Coordinates of C-alpha atoms in Angstrom, one line a residue:
M239 CA 31.9 -11.7 -17.4
G240 CA 31.1 -12.3 -13.7
T241 CA 28.8 -10.4 -11.5
E242 CA 29.4 -9.0 -8.0
V243 CA 26.6 -11.0 -6.4
D244 CA 28.6 -11.3 -3.1
S245 CA 29.5 -7.6 -2.9
P246 CA 28.3 -6.2 0.5
Q247 CA 25.2 -4.0 0.6
R248 CA 26.1 -0.3 0.5
T249 CA 24.8 1.6 3.5
Y250 CA 23.4 5.2 3.9
R251 CA 22.7 7.8 6.4
V252 CA 20.5 10.9 5.9
R253 CA 21.1 14.0 8.0
T254 CA 18.2 16.5 8.1
Y255 CA 18.3 20.2 8.8
G256 CA 15.3 22.7 8.9
C257 CA 11.6 22.4 8.7
Q258 CA 9.0 19.5 8.7
M259 CA 9.0 19.5 4.9
N260 CA 12.7 18.6 5.0
V261 CA 12.0 15.9 7.6
H262 CA 9.4 14.4 5.4
D263 CA 11.7 14.7 2.3
S264 CA 14.3 12.8 4.2
E265 CA 11.8 9.9 4.6
R266 CA 11.5 10.0 0.8
L267 CA 15.3 9.9 0.4
A268 CA 15.5 6.9 2.7
G269 CA 12.8 5.1 0.8
L270 CA 14.4 5.8 -2.5
L271 CA 17.8 4.5 -1.3
E272 CA 16.3 1.4 0.1
A273 CA 14.3 0.8 -3.1
A274 CA 17.7 1.1 -4.9
G275 CA 19.2 -1.6 -2.7
Y276 CA 20.9 0.4 0.0
A277 CA 20.5 -0.3 3.8
A278 CA 20.4 2.1 6.7
A279 CA 23.9 2.3 8.4
P280 CA 23.9 0.8 11.9
E281 CA 24.1 3.4 14.7
G282 CA 27.7 4.4 15.3
A283 CA 29.0 3.0 12.0
D284 CA 30.3 5.0 9.0
A285 CA 27.9 5.0 6.1
D286 CA 28.9 4.4 2.4
V287 CA 26.6 7.2 1.4
V288 CA 25.9 10.3 3.6
V289 CA 23.1 12.6 2.4
L290 CA 22.8 16.1 3.9
N291 CA 19.3 17.5 3.4
T292 CA 19.8 21.2 3.9
C293 CA 17.9 24.3 4.8
A294 CA 18.4 27.8 3.5
V295 CA 16.1 29.6 6.0
R296 CA 17.9 29.3 9.3
E297 CA 20.7 31.7 10.3
N298 CA 24.2 30.5 9.3
A299 CA 22.8 27.7 7.3
D300 CA 25.8 28.0 4.8
N301 CA 28.4 27.9 7.6
R302 CA 26.8 24.9 9.1
L303 CA 26.7 23.0 5.8
Y304 CA 30.4 23.7 4.9
G305 CA 31.4 23.0 8.5
N306 CA 29.7 19.6 8.3
L307 CA 31.3 18.9 4.9
G308 CA 34.7 19.8 6.4
H309 CA 34.2 17.2 9.2
L310 CA 33.2 14.6 6.6
R311 CA 36.3 15.1 4.4
P312 CA 38.7 13.0 6.6
V313 CA 36.0 10.4 7.1
K314 CA 35.7 10.0 3.3
D315 CA 39.5 10.0 2.8
A316 CA 39.7 7.1 5.3
H317 CA 36.9 5.2 3.5
P318 CA 37.5 4.7 -0.3
G319 CA 34.2 4.5 -2.2
M320 CA 32.3 6.6 0.3
Q321 CA 30.0 9.2 -1.3
I322 CA 28.6 12.5 0.0
A323 CA 25.4 14.0 -1.5
V324 CA 23.9 17.4 -0.7
G325 CA 20.2 18.2 -1.3
G326 CA 17.5 20.5 -0.1
C327 CA 17.0 24.2 -0.2
L328 CA 20.6 25.3 0.2
A329 CA 21.6 23.0 -2.7
Q330 CA 18.8 24.5 -4.8
K331 CA 20.3 28.0 -4.0
D332 CA 24.1 27.3 -4.1
R333 CA 24.1 24.7 -6.9
G334 CA 27.7 24.3 -8.3
E335 CA 29.1 26.5 -5.6
I336 CA 28.9 23.6 -3.3
V337 CA 31.3 21.4 -5.3
R338 CA 33.6 24.4 -5.9
R339 CA 33.9 25.0 -2.2
A340 CA 33.9 21.3 -1.2
P341 CA 35.2 19.3 -4.2
W342 CA 35.0 16.1 -2.2
V343 CA 31.2 16.2 -2.6
D344 CA 29.9 13.6 -5.1
V345 CA 26.3 14.7 -5.8
V346 CA 24.3 17.9 -5.5
F347 CA 20.5 17.8 -6.2
G348 CA 17.8 20.3 -5.5
T349 CA 14.3 20.5 -4.1
H350 CA 12.6 19.6 -7.4
N351 CA 14.4 16.4 -8.3
V352 CA 14.6 14.4 -5.1
G353 CA 13.8 11.3 -7.1
S354 CA 17.1 11.6 -9.0
L355 CA 19.4 10.8 -6.1
P356 CA 20.0 7.0 -6.7
A357 CA 20.8 7.6 -10.4
L358 CA 23.1 10.5 -9.6
L359 CA 25.0 8.5 -7.0
E360 CA 25.4 5.7 -9.6
R361 CA 26.5 8.1 -12.3
A362 CA 29.0 9.8 -10.0
R363 CA 30.5 6.4 -9.1
H364 CA 30.6 5.3 -12.7
N365 CA 32.1 8.6 -14.1
A366 CA 34.3 9.2 -11.1
E367 CA 33.3 12.9 -11.0
A368 CA 30.7 15.0 -9.2
Q369 CA 27.2 15.2 -10.5
V370 CA 25.3 18.5 -10.0
E371 CA 21.7 18.4 -11.2
I372 CA 19.2 21.1 -10.2
A373 CA 15.8 21.2 -11.8
E374 CA 14.0 24.5 -12.2
A375 CA 10.5 23.0 -11.7
L376 CA 9.1 20.0 -9.9
E377 CA 9.8 16.8 -11.8
V378 CA 7.4 14.5 -9.9
F379 CA 5.3 15.2 -6.8
P380 CA 7.4 13.9 -3.9
S381 CA 4.6 11.8 -2.6
T382 CA 4.8 9.6 -5.8
L383 CA 8.2 8.5 -4.4
P384 CA 8.7 5.6 -1.9
A385 CA 9.2 6.6 1.7
K386 CA 10.7 4.8 4.7
R387 CA 8.9 6.4 7.7
D388 CA 10.7 7.3 10.9
S389 CA 7.7 6.7 13.3
A390 CA 5.5 3.7 13.8
Y391 CA 2.7 5.8 15.2
A392 CA 2.7 9.3 13.5
G393 CA 3.2 10.2 9.9
W394 CA 3.7 13.2 7.7
V395 CA 1.5 13.5 4.6
S396 CA 2.4 16.3 2.1
I397 CA -0.7 17.9 0.5
S398 CA 1.1 20.6 -1.4
V399 CA 4.6 21.8 -2.2
G400 CA 5.8 25.3 -3.0
C401 CA 4.2 28.7 -2.1
N402 CA 2.5 31.5 -4.0
N403 CA 3.2 34.1 -1.3
T404 CA 5.9 36.8 -1.7
C405 CA 6.9 37.5 1.9
T406 CA 9.9 39.8 1.7
F407 CA 11.9 37.9 4.3
C408 CA 11.4 34.5 2.9
I409 CA 13.4 32.7 0.2
V410 CA 11.3 29.5 0.2
P411 CA 9.2 30.3 -2.9
A412 CA 12.3 30.9 -4.9
L413 CA 13.7 27.4 -3.8
R414 CA 10.5 25.4 -3.6
G415 CA 8.6 27.0 -6.5
K416 CA 5.0 27.9 -7.0
E417 CA 2.3 25.9 -5.1
K418 CA 1.5 22.5 -6.5
D419 CA -1.5 20.7 -5.0
R420 CA -2.1 17.0 -4.8
R421 CA -5.5 15.6 -5.6
P422 CA -7.6 14.7 -2.5
G423 CA -7.9 11.1 -3.5
E424 CA -4.1 10.7 -3.6
I425 CA -3.8 12.3 -0.2
L426 CA -6.5 10.1 1.4
A427 CA -5.0 7.0 -0.2
E428 CA -1.7 7.7 1.4
V429 CA -3.3 8.4 4.8
Q430 CA -5.2 5.1 4.5
A431 CA -2.0 3.2 3.6
L432 CA -0.4 4.6 6.8
V433 CA -3.5 3.7 9.0
D434 CA -3.5 0.2 7.5
Q435 CA 0.0 -0.1 9.0
G436 CA -1.0 1.0 12.4
V437 CA -0.4 4.8 12.3
L438 CA -2.7 6.7 14.7
E439 CA -1.7 10.3 13.9
V440 CA -1.0 12.2 10.6
T441 CA 0.1 15.7 10.1
L442 CA -0.9 17.3 6.8
L443 CA 2.0 19.3 5.5
G444 CA 2.2 22.3 3.2
Q445 CA 4.3 25.5 2.9
N446 CA 1.0 27.3 3.1
V447 CA -1.3 24.4 4.0
N448 CA -4.6 26.2 4.1
A449 CA -4.2 27.6 0.6
Y450 CA -4.7 24.0 -0.5
G451 CA -7.0 23.9 -3.5
V452 CA -5.8 27.1 -5.2
E453 CA -4.4 25.1 -8.1
F454 CA -7.8 23.5 -8.9
R455 CA -9.7 26.6 -7.8
D456 CA -11.6 25.1 -4.8
R457 CA -11.5 27.5 -1.9
G458 CA -13.2 25.0 0.4
A459 CA -10.8 22.2 -0.5
F460 CA -8.8 22.3 2.8
A461 CA -11.8 22.3 5.1
G462 CA -13.2 19.4 3.0
L463 CA -9.8 17.5 3.2
L464 CA -9.8 17.9 7.0
R465 CA -13.2 16.4 7.3
A466 CA -12.4 13.5 4.9
T467 CA -9.1 12.7 6.6
G468 CA -10.8 12.8 10.0
A469 CA -13.4 10.3 8.8
I470 CA -10.8 7.6 8.0
E471 CA -11.5 4.7 10.4
G472 CA -8.7 4.0 12.8
L473 CA -7.1 7.4 12.4
E474 CA -7.2 9.0 15.9
R475 CA -5.4 12.3 15.4
V476 CA -5.1 14.8 12.5
R477 CA -2.9 17.8 12.7
F478 CA -1.7 20.3 10.0
T479 CA 1.1 22.8 9.5
S480 CA 1.7 25.6 8.6
P481 CA -1.3 27.8 7.8
H482 CA -1.2 31.4 6.7
P483 CA -3.5 34.0 8.4
R484 CA -4.3 35.6 5.0
E485 CA -6.1 32.5 3.7
F486 CA -7.4 31.2 7.0
T487 CA -11.2 30.9 6.7
D488 CA -14.1 30.2 9.0
D489 CA -14.9 26.9 7.2
V490 CA -11.6 25.5 8.4
I491 CA -12.4 26.5 12.0
E492 CA -15.8 24.8 11.6
A493 CA -14.1 21.6 10.2
M494 CA -11.6 21.6 13.1
A495 CA -14.3 22.0 15.7
E496 CA -16.8 19.5 14.1
T497 CA -14.3 16.7 13.3
P498 CA -13.4 14.7 16.4
A499 CA -10.1 13.4 15.0
V500 CA -8.8 16.9 14.2
C501 CA -6.7 18.0 17.2
P502 CA -7.5 21.3 19.1
Q503 CA -4.1 22.7 18.1
L504 CA -3.2 25.5 15.7
H505 CA 0.1 26.9 14.7
M506 CA -0.6 30.4 13.3
P507 CA 2.4 32.4 12.3
L508 CA 2.2 36.1 13.4
Q509 CA 5.7 37.3 12.4
S510 CA 4.9 40.9 13.7
G511 CA 2.1 42.7 15.5
S512 CA 2.7 46.0 13.7
D513 CA 0.6 46.8 10.7
E514 CA 3.4 48.8 9.2
V515 CA 5.9 45.9 9.6
L516 CA 3.4 43.4 8.3
R517 CA 2.9 45.7 5.2
R518 CA 6.7 45.7 4.6
M519 CA 6.8 42.0 5.1
R520 CA 4.0 41.6 2.5
R521 CA 2.0 39.3 4.8
G522 CA -1.4 40.3 3.5
Y523 CA -3.2 40.7 6.9
R524 CA -3.1 43.2 9.7
Q525 CA -3.2 42.9 13.5
E526 CA -7.0 43.1 13.7
R527 CA -7.6 40.3 11.3
Y528 CA -5.0 38.1 13.1
L529 CA -6.5 38.6 16.5
G530 CA -10.0 38.0 15.0
I531 CA -8.9 34.5 13.8
I532 CA -7.5 33.7 17.3
D533 CA -10.8 34.8 18.9
R534 CA -12.9 32.7 16.5
V535 CA -10.8 29.6 17.0
R536 CA -11.1 30.0 20.8
A537 CA -14.9 30.5 20.5
A538 CA -15.2 27.3 18.6
M539 CA -12.5 25.3 20.6
P540 CA -12.0 26.9 24.0
D541 CA -9.3 24.4 24.9
A542 CA -7.2 24.9 21.7
A543 CA -3.5 25.4 22.2
I544 CA -2.3 28.1 19.7
T545 CA 1.4 28.5 18.9
T546 CA 3.1 31.0 16.6
D547 CA 6.2 32.3 14.9
V548 CA 7.6 35.9 15.5
I549 CA 10.4 37.7 13.8
V550 CA 12.1 40.5 15.9
G551 CA 14.1 43.3 14.3
F552 CA 12.7 43.3 10.8
P553 CA 14.2 46.2 8.8
G554 CA 12.7 49.5 9.9
E555 CA 11.0 48.1 13.0
T556 CA 10.6 50.9 15.5
E557 CA 10.2 50.6 19.3
A558 CA 6.5 51.4 18.8
D559 CA 6.3 48.6 16.1
F560 CA 7.9 46.2 18.6
E561 CA 5.5 47.2 21.4
Q562 CA 2.6 46.3 19.0
T563 CA 4.1 42.8 18.7
L564 CA 4.3 42.5 22.5
E565 CA 0.7 43.7 22.8
V566 CA -0.5 41.0 20.3
V567 CA 1.4 38.3 22.3
R568 CA -0.2 39.5 25.5
Q569 CA -3.7 39.4 23.9
A570 CA -3.3 36.1 22.1
R571 CA -1.8 34.2 25.0
F572 CA 0.1 31.7 22.9
A573 CA 0.9 28.2 24.4
G574 CA 4.3 28.5 22.7
A575 CA 6.2 30.6 20.2
F576 CA 9.1 30.1 17.8
T577 CA 11.0 33.4 18.0
F578 CA 13.6 34.5 15.6
Q579 CA 16.0 37.5 15.4
Y580 CA 15.8 38.9 11.8
S581 CA 18.9 38.2 9.8
K582 CA 19.5 39.0 6.1
R583 CA 18.8 36.2 3.6
P584 CA 20.6 37.0 0.4
G585 CA 18.2 37.0 -2.5
T586 CA 15.2 38.2 -0.5
P587 CA 13.7 41.8 -0.9
A588 CA 14.1 42.4 2.8
A589 CA 17.9 42.0 2.6
A590 CA 18.1 45.2 0.4
M591 CA 15.7 47.3 2.5
D592 CA 16.7 50.4 4.4
G593 CA 16.6 50.4 8.1
Q594 CA 18.6 47.3 8.9
L595 CA 18.8 47.3 12.7
P596 CA 22.0 47.0 14.9
K597 CA 22.4 43.5 16.3
E598 CA 22.3 44.8 19.9
V599 CA 18.9 46.4 19.4
V600 CA 17.5 43.2 17.9
Q601 CA 19.0 41.1 20.7
E602 CA 17.5 43.4 23.4
R603 CA 14.0 43.2 21.9
Y604 CA 14.3 39.5 21.4
L605 CA 15.1 39.0 25.1
R606 CA 12.1 41.1 26.1
L607 CA 9.8 39.1 23.8
T608 CA 11.0 35.7 24.9
A609 CA 10.7 36.7 28.6
L610 CA 7.1 37.8 28.0
Q611 CA 6.2 34.6 26.1
E612 CA 7.9 32.4 28.7
D613 CA 5.7 34.0 31.4
I614 CA 2.6 33.5 29.3
G615 CA 3.4 29.9 28.3
W616 CA 4.1 29.0 31.9
A617 CA 0.8 30.5 33.1
E618 CA -1.1 28.7 30.3
N619 CA 0.6 25.4 31.3
R620 CA -0.1 25.9 35.0
A621 CA -3.8 26.2 34.0
Q622 CA -3.5 22.6 32.8
V623 CA -2.6 21.2 36.2
G624 CA -5.4 18.8 37.4
R625 CA -6.7 18.1 33.9
T626 CA -7.0 14.6 32.5
V627 CA -5.1 14.3 29.3
E628 CA -4.9 11.6 26.6
L629 CA -1.4 11.0 25.5
L630 CA 0.1 9.2 22.5
A631 CA 3.3 7.8 24.0
A632 CA 6.3 8.9 22.0
A633 CA 10.0 7.9 21.5
G634 CA 12.8 10.5 21.8
E635 CA 10.6 13.4 22.9
G636 CA 12.0 13.6 26.5
S637 CA 15.8 14.0 26.8
K638 CA 15.8 13.3 30.5
D639 CA 13.3 10.4 30.5
A640 CA 16.0 7.8 31.2
R641 CA 17.2 9.7 34.3
T642 CA 13.7 10.6 35.6
G643 CA 12.1 7.2 34.9
R644 CA 9.4 8.9 32.9
M645 CA 8.1 8.5 29.4
S646 CA 6.9 11.4 27.1
G647 CA 3.9 11.9 24.9
R648 CA 1.8 14.5 23.2
A649 CA -1.6 15.5 24.4
R650 CA -4.3 16.1 21.8
D651 CA -3.6 19.8 21.9
G652 CA 0.0 19.2 21.1
R653 CA 1.5 19.9 24.5
L654 CA 4.4 17.8 25.5
V655 CA 3.8 15.8 28.7
H656 CA 6.4 13.8 30.6
F657 CA 4.5 11.1 32.5
A658 CA 5.1 8.1 34.9
G659 CA 4.9 5.4 32.4
G660 CA 4.0 2.2 34.3
D661 CA 4.7 -1.3 33.1
G662 CA 4.3 -2.2 29.5
V663 CA 3.7 1.2 28.0
R664 CA 5.3 1.5 24.6
P665 CA 5.8 4.4 22.2
G666 CA 2.6 4.3 20.1
D667 CA 0.3 3.2 23.0
V668 CA -2.4 5.6 24.3
V669 CA -2.7 6.5 27.9
E670 CA -4.8 8.7 30.1
T671 CA -3.3 10.5 33.1
V672 CA -3.6 13.7 35.2
V673 CA -1.3 16.7 34.9
T674 CA 0.5 17.3 38.2
A675 CA 2.9 20.1 37.4
A676 CA 3.8 22.6 34.7
A677 CA 6.9 24.2 33.2
P678 CA 7.1 26.9 30.5
H679 CA 7.6 24.3 27.7
H680 CA 6.1 21.0 29.0
L681 CA 3.8 19.4 31.5
I682 CA 4.4 16.7 34.1
A683 CA 2.0 13.9 35.1
D684 CA 3.6 11.9 37.9
G685 CA 0.4 10.1 39.2
P686 CA -0.8 6.6 38.3
L687 CA -2.2 6.1 34.8
L688 CA -6.0 6.2 34.6
S689 CA -5.9 3.9 31.5
H690 CA -3.5 2.3 29.1
R691 CA -4.5 1.1 25.6
R692 CA -2.1 -1.1 23.7
T693 CA -2.2 -0.4 20.0
R694 CA -1.0 -1.8 16.7
A695 CA 1.4 1.2 16.5
G696 CA 2.9 0.1 19.8
D697 CA 3.2 -3.4 18.5
A698 CA 5.0 -2.1 15.4
H699 CA 7.3 0.1 17.4
E700 CA 8.2 -2.8 19.8
A701 CA 8.9 -5.1 16.8
G702 CA 11.1 -2.4 15.3
T703 CA 9.0 -2.1 12.1
R704 CA 8.1 1.2 10.4
P705 CA 5.5 2.0 7.9
T706 CA 6.5 2.3 4.3
T707 CA 4.6 3.9 1.4
P708 CA 5.5 2.9 -2.1
G709 CA 4.4 6.1 -3.6
V710 CA 0.8 6.9 -4.5
L711 CA 0.0 7.1 -8.2
L712 CA -3.7 6.9 -8.5
G713 CA -4.9 6.6 -12.1
M714 CA -1.4 6.9 -13.5
P715 CA 0.6 4.0 -15.0
R716 CA 3.9 3.1 -13.2
V717 CA 7.0 3.1 -15.3
G718 CA 7.4 -0.3 -16.9
A719 CA 3.8 -1.3 -16.2
P720 CA 2.0 -3.1 -19.0
A721 CA -0.1 -0.7 -21.1

């Protein structure tokens, strides 16, 4: 019986929706598919396998998924053998409903069994029928899976998955499960593997990143991890997201201030400035505690850029409640904010609460909040004019860069800066320049560069290579390894 040694390599494309955890999960999916023999589809070409990594948090997530699946149907009809897979949070929630509504889908997998994707694709092809496999608990920690990284210079490193909180507006704990923490040695080994390949910046990821250590009962684990990560030679920038105000402790502030590699940047979700709304949200802190954290961070790191999340129009929110949110925003003076109009998420306690607000009330409050934050963000950015900033040059951060002749990069505090690049500056290189102008959401540096440092990350980006991590399994035998 002959073998198909000359059959063309099957190609894949992963489309990602939602949060940073999903972006990082997609790197895992790409790594798994490449380890199974697939190749990334060239830009503009149809892929043999399209994977949609979905989000259940954003408004109209369901409509977006089924709309995209509808667009893919004629593409699949025109390409015999093409497969469509749906994973992520919406897959975990909707399960077999996806195949019922879109019978041309071949594979549905959830948040707990990302590693099953290649086998499910093979099984669907062999059996000529859809495969729906949703695990109720994490099968393997995602970081034990191979990853194909998107960036040559900055990498995500997951330190935990899941969440033990019970915020009434959030469906994430139901879809991602209880918090599971990785051992510090595994995390540091993954960071070291990225640094060895030229990566200059890592972002530590967790649904509730500063609760890290709860599973092995070490309340100081996150501060210790920040210090240990920052001590890795060659790693220039450490960031983390997203923390929760309830568990945010002073030892973390001290670790941030005392570890040079840890960036003076903090994303601290507020959600509401009203104590009554925070109680109904089950957030576990009140306005005074939140503002106290902001004050202590600023005392330790005066130049820290602090960003936040705010939900407008939570059930029962009064005008007085909303005014409290505006007051906290005025006092905190955030560098930026992700603002959301509350919308029902089926399966969350908030969806069944009394006091659901009319859309026009929520919209009017939302516009007032965004106008206030826009003014504050612009004022905070104008205060940066004249400052010298160190930028890690980036790819794809500036949509108008080609037209303006600029490049873009992130300052150490996370602010986006569009700068006059000069000859030979590549994504992954480090430059110093002076801020010359400000806008509400970015800075501009149009003067000459003060310095330009070529880096291994820049070399890798120029060569088109990206870091890969095979999966970190410290102290555990690999499948098939000799005993």
